[in-house]
Coordinates of N, CA and C in Angstrom, one line a residue:
G699 N 84.3 118.4 86.0 CA 84.9 117.6 86.5 C 84.3 116.2 87.0
T700 N 85.0 115.1 87.2 CA 84.4 113.8 87.8 C 84.9 113.3 89.2
C701 N 84.1 112.7 89.8 CA 84.4 112.1 91.1 C 83.5 110.8 91.5
G702 N 83.6 110.0 92.2 CA 82.9 108.9 92.4 C 83.3 108.0 93.7
A703 N 82.4 107.6 94.4 CA 82.6 106.6 95.4 C 82.9 105.1 94.9
L704 N 83.9 104.6 95.3 CA 84.4 103.3 95.0 C 84.1 102.1 95.5
Q705 N 83.7 102.1 96.8 CA 83.3 100.9 97.4 C 82.8 101.2 98.9
R706 N 82.0 100.4 99.5 CA 81.2 100.4 100.4 C 82.2 100.7 101.6
P707 N 82.0 101.4 102.7 CA 80.8 102.1 102.9 C 80.3 103.3 102.3
A708 N 81.2 104.0 101.5 CA 80.9 105.1 100.6 C 79.8 104.5 99.6
K709 N 78.8 105.7 99.4 CA 77.8 105.5 98.4 C 77.5 106.8 97.8
L710 N 77.0 106.9 96.7 CA 76.6 108.2 95.9 C 75.7 108.8 96.9
G711 N 75.9 110.0 96.8 CA 75.1 111.3 97.6 C 75.9 111.2 99.2
D712 N 76.9 110.6 99.4 CA 77.4 110.7 101.0 C 78.6 112.0 100.7
L713 N 78.9 112.3 101.8 CA 80.1 113.4 101.8 C 81.2 112.4 102.0
L714 N 82.2 112.3 101.3 CA 83.5 111.5 101.5 C 84.6 112.6 101.8
V715 N 85.2 112.4 102.8 CA 86.3 113.0 103.4 C 87.5 112.2 103.4
A716 N 88.5 112.8 102.7 CA 89.9 111.9 102.6 C 90.8 112.0 104.0
T717 N 90.1 111.6 105.0 CA 91.0 111.8 106.3 C 92.2 110.8 106.2
K718 N 92.4 110.0 105.4 CA 93.5 109.2 105.5 C 94.6 109.6 104.3
G719 N 94.0 110.6 103.7 CA 95.1 111.1 102.6 C 94.7 110.8 101.1
A720 N 95.5 111.0 100.1 CA 95.2 110.5 99.0 C 96.4 110.1 98.1
I721 N 96.2 109.0 97.1 CA 97.1 108.5 96.3 C 97.2 109.1 95.0
H722 N 98.1 109.1 94.1 CA 97.8 109.6 92.8 C 98.0 108.4 91.9
V723 N 97.1 108.3 91.1 CA 97.2 107.1 90.3 C 97.5 107.5 88.8
R724 N 98.7 107.2 88.2 CA 99.0 107.6 86.8 C 99.4 106.6 85.9
R725 N 99.0 106.9 84.8 CA 99.3 106.1 83.5 C 100.8 106.1 83.3
N726 N 101.3 104.9 83.0 CA 102.7 104.7 82.6 C 102.9 104.6 81.1
P727 N 103.1 105.7 80.2 CA 103.4 105.4 78.9 C 104.4 104.6 78.4
D728 N 105.4 104.0 79.1 CA 106.1 103.2 78.9 C 105.8 101.5 78.5
A729 N 104.5 101.5 79.2 CA 104.0 100.2 79.0 C 103.5 100.0 77.8
W730 N 103.1 100.9 76.9 CA 102.8 100.9 75.6 C 104.0 101.0 74.4
T731 N 104.9 101.6 75.0 CA 106.2 101.6 74.1 C 106.8 100.1 74.2
V732 N 107.1 99.6 75.3 CA 107.8 98.3 75.3 C 106.4 97.3 75.0
D733 N 105.3 97.3 75.3 CA 104.2 96.5 74.7 C 104.5 95.1 74.7
D734 N 105.2 94.6 76.0 CA 105.3 93.0 76.2 C 104.7 92.7 77.4
G735 N 104.0 93.5 78.3 CA 103.6 93.3 79.4 C 104.4 93.3 80.5
S736 N 105.6 93.5 80.3 CA 106.7 93.5 81.5 C 106.6 94.8 82.3
I737 N 106.0 96.0 81.9 CA 105.8 97.1 82.6 C 104.4 97.3 82.9
P738 N 104.1 97.6 84.0 CA 102.8 97.9 84.6 C 102.2 99.2 83.9
A739 N 101.0 99.0 83.4 CA 100.4 100.2 82.7 C 100.1 101.3 83.5
Y740 N 99.7 101.1 84.8 CA 99.4 102.1 85.9 C 100.3 101.9 87.2
S741 N 100.4 103.0 88.0 CA 100.8 102.9 89.3 C 100.5 103.8 90.2
A742 N 100.4 103.6 91.5 CA 100.0 104.5 92.4 C 101.1 105.0 93.3
S743 N 101.0 106.3 93.9 CA 102.0 106.7 94.8 C 101.5 106.3 96.2
L744 N 102.5 106.6 97.1 CA 102.1 106.3 98.5 C 101.2 107.2 98.9
P745 N 100.3 107.1 99.9 CA 99.2 107.8 100.5 C 100.1 109.5 100.7
V746 N 99.8 110.4 100.5 CA 100.1 111.8 100.9 C 99.0 112.1 102.0
P747 N 99.4 112.5 103.1 CA 98.5 112.9 104.4 C 97.8 114.1 104.1
T748 N 96.6 114.0 104.8 CA 95.9 115.5 104.6 C 96.3 116.3 105.8
D749 N 95.5 117.3 105.9 CA 95.6 118.2 107.2 C 94.8 117.7 108.2
A750 N 95.4 117.2 109.3 CA 94.5 116.4 110.3 C 93.1 117.3 110.6
A751 N 93.6 118.8 111.2 CA 92.7 119.6 111.6 C 91.6 120.0 110.7
L752 N 91.9 120.2 109.4 CA 91.0 120.5 108.4 C 90.2 119.4 108.2
S753 N 90.5 118.0 108.1 CA 89.8 117.0 107.9 C 88.9 117.0 109.0
A754 N 89.3 117.0 110.3 CA 88.4 116.7 111.4 C 87.2 117.8 111.3
A755 N 87.6 119.0 111.0 CA 86.5 120.0 110.8 C 85.5 119.6 109.8
L756 N 85.9 119.2 108.7 CA 85.1 118.7 107.6 C 84.1 117.6 108.0
V757 N 84.6 116.7 108.7 CA 83.9 115.5 109.2 C 82.8 116.1 110.3
K758 N 83.3 116.9 111.1 CA 82.5 117.4 112.3 C 81.2 118.0 111.8
E759 N 81.3 119.0 110.8 CA 80.3 120.0 110.1 C 79.6 119.0 109.1
G760 N 80.1 118.1 108.4 CA 79.3 117.1 107.6 C 78.3 116.3 108.4
R761 N 78.8 115.9 109.5 CA 77.9 115.1 110.4 C 76.9 115.8 111.0
R762 N 77.4 117.4 111.4 CA 76.0 118.1 111.9 C 75.0 118.3 110.9
V763 N 75.6 118.4 109.5 CA 74.6 118.9 108.8 C 73.9 117.7 108.2
L764 N 74.5 116.8 107.8 CA 74.0 115.4 106.9 C 73.7 114.4 107.8
G765 N 74.1 114.3 109.0 CA 74.0 113.1 109.8 C 75.3 112.2 109.6
T766 N 75.5 111.5 110.7 CA 76.7 110.7 110.8 C 76.7 109.5 109.7
Q767 N 75.5 109.1 109.3 CA 75.3 108.0 108.1 C 75.6 108.5 106.8
H768 N 76.0 109.7 106.6 CA 76.2 110.3 105.2 C 77.5 110.9 105.0
V769 N 78.5 110.6 106.0 CA 79.8 111.1 106.1 C 80.7 110.1 106.2
V770 N 81.5 109.6 105.3 CA 82.4 108.5 105.2 C 83.7 109.0 105.1
E771 N 84.7 108.5 105.8 CA 86.1 108.8 106.0 C 87.0 107.8 105.3
G772 N 88.0 108.2 104.6 CA 89.0 107.1 104.1 C 89.9 107.8 103.2
L773 N 90.2 106.9 102.3 CA 91.4 107.4 101.5 C 90.8 107.6 100.1
N774 N 91.4 108.8 99.2 CA 91.1 109.1 98.2 C 92.3 109.0 97.1
A775 N 91.5 108.8 95.9 CA 92.7 108.5 94.8 C 92.3 109.7 93.8
T776 N 93.4 110.2 93.2 CA 93.4 111.4 92.2 C 94.3 110.9 91.0
A777 N 93.4 111.0 89.8 CA 94.1 110.2 88.7 C 94.6 111.7 87.7
D778 N 95.5 110.9 86.9 CA 96.1 112.0 85.9 C 95.5 112.0 84.6
S779 N 94.3 111.3 84.2 CA 93.8 111.3 83.2 C 92.3 111.1 83.4
F780 N 91.5 111.6 82.4 CA 89.9 111.4 82.7 C 89.4 110.0 82.5
Y781 N 90.0 109.3 81.8 CA 89.3 107.9 81.3 C 90.3 106.6 81.9
G782 N 91.4 106.7 81.4 CA 92.5 105.5 81.6 C 92.6 105.3 83.0
S783 N 93.2 106.4 83.8 CA 93.5 106.3 85.0 C 92.5 106.2 85.9
Q784 N 91.4 106.5 85.5 CA 90.0 106.5 86.6 C 89.5 104.9 86.2
G785 N 90.0 104.3 85.4 CA 89.4 102.9 85.5 C 88.1 102.9 84.6
R786 N 88.0 104.0 83.8 CA 86.6 103.9 82.9 C 86.9 102.9 81.8
L787 N 85.9 102.2 81.4 CA 86.0 101.2 80.3 C 85.4 101.6 79.3
G788 N 85.8 101.2 78.1 CA 85.4 101.2 76.8 C 86.2 100.8 75.7
G789 N 85.6 100.6 74.7 CA 86.3 100.1 73.6 C 87.1 100.8 72.6
D790 N 87.0 102.3 72.8 CA 87.6 103.4 71.8 C 89.0 103.3 72.0
F791 N 89.7 103.0 72.9 CA 91.0 103.3 73.4 C 91.7 102.0 74.0
D792 N 93.0 101.8 73.8 CA 93.8 100.9 74.4 C 94.4 101.2 75.7
D793 N 93.6 101.2 76.7 CA 93.7 101.7 78.2 C 94.3 100.6 79.0
R794 N 94.0 99.4 78.5 CA 94.6 98.3 79.7 C 94.5 98.7 81.2
N795 N 93.0 98.9 81.5 CA 92.8 99.3 82.8 C 91.4 98.4 83.3
S796 N 91.1 97.4 82.8 CA 89.7 96.7 83.1 C 89.9 96.1 84.6
S797 N 91.1 96.2 85.2 CA 91.1 95.7 86.6 C 91.5 96.9 87.6
L798 N 91.8 97.9 87.0 CA 92.6 99.0 87.8 C 91.6 99.4 89.0
V799 N 90.5 99.5 89.0 CA 89.7 100.0 90.3 C 89.7 98.8 91.2
N800 N 89.5 97.6 90.8 CA 89.7 96.4 91.6 C 90.9 96.3 92.5
D801 N 91.7 96.5 91.5 CA 93.4 96.3 92.1 C 93.7 97.2 93.0
L802 N 93.3 98.6 92.8 CA 93.5 99.6 93.8 C 92.7 99.6 95.0
C803 N 91.4 99.0 94.9 CA 90.6 98.7 96.0 C 91.2 97.6 96.9
A804 N 91.7 96.6 96.2 CA 92.3 95.5 97.0 C 93.7 95.7 97.7
E805 N 94.5 96.8 97.0 CA 95.8 97.1 97.5 C 95.4 98.3 98.7
H806 N 94.4 99.1 98.7 CA 94.1 99.9 99.5 C 92.6 99.9 99.8
P807 N 92.4 98.9 101.0 CA 91.0 98.7 101.6 C 90.4 99.8 101.9
D808 N 90.9 101.0 102.4 CA 90.2 102.2 102.9 C 89.9 103.0 102.0
L809 N 90.0 102.7 100.4 CA 90.1 103.7 99.4 C 88.5 103.9 99.1
I810 N 88.0 105.2 99.2 CA 86.6 105.4 99.2 C 86.3 106.2 97.9
S811 N 87.2 106.8 97.3 CA 87.0 107.7 96.3 C 87.9 108.0 95.2
M812 N 87.6 108.5 94.1 CA 88.6 108.7 93.0 C 87.9 109.8 92.1
E813 N 88.9 110.7 91.9 CA 88.5 111.9 91.0 C 89.9 112.3 90.4
M814 N 89.7 113.4 89.4 CA 90.6 114.0 88.5 C 90.9 115.8 88.9
E815 N 90.6 116.0 90.2 CA 90.4 117.4 90.3 C 91.8 118.0 91.2
T816 N 92.4 116.8 91.9 CA 93.4 117.5 93.0 C 94.7 117.8 92.2

């Protein structure tokens, strides 16, 4: 699987805890069918809340073991595909995702991580 830190204060090597929940990023195949730019290629769900007690326990134990500076709380994004919906760039596919990660971070300033496992 894949996962990653998207923006500060999160950085590689930190424990990222989705205390603010998760959004689902999904590719919209209709954007390729209509193909005139009128339909967004990607959309994101509203945040789904986490279990507050479980999140708090993860943060507490993470801080105890790793130190406060290595535990970051925020919002997670889970994607429906390995490349396009995660904002991975490359010339092999018509993904139309060059601004996806920046757009998600602008719309959700507390977005710290993205993965495809949830």
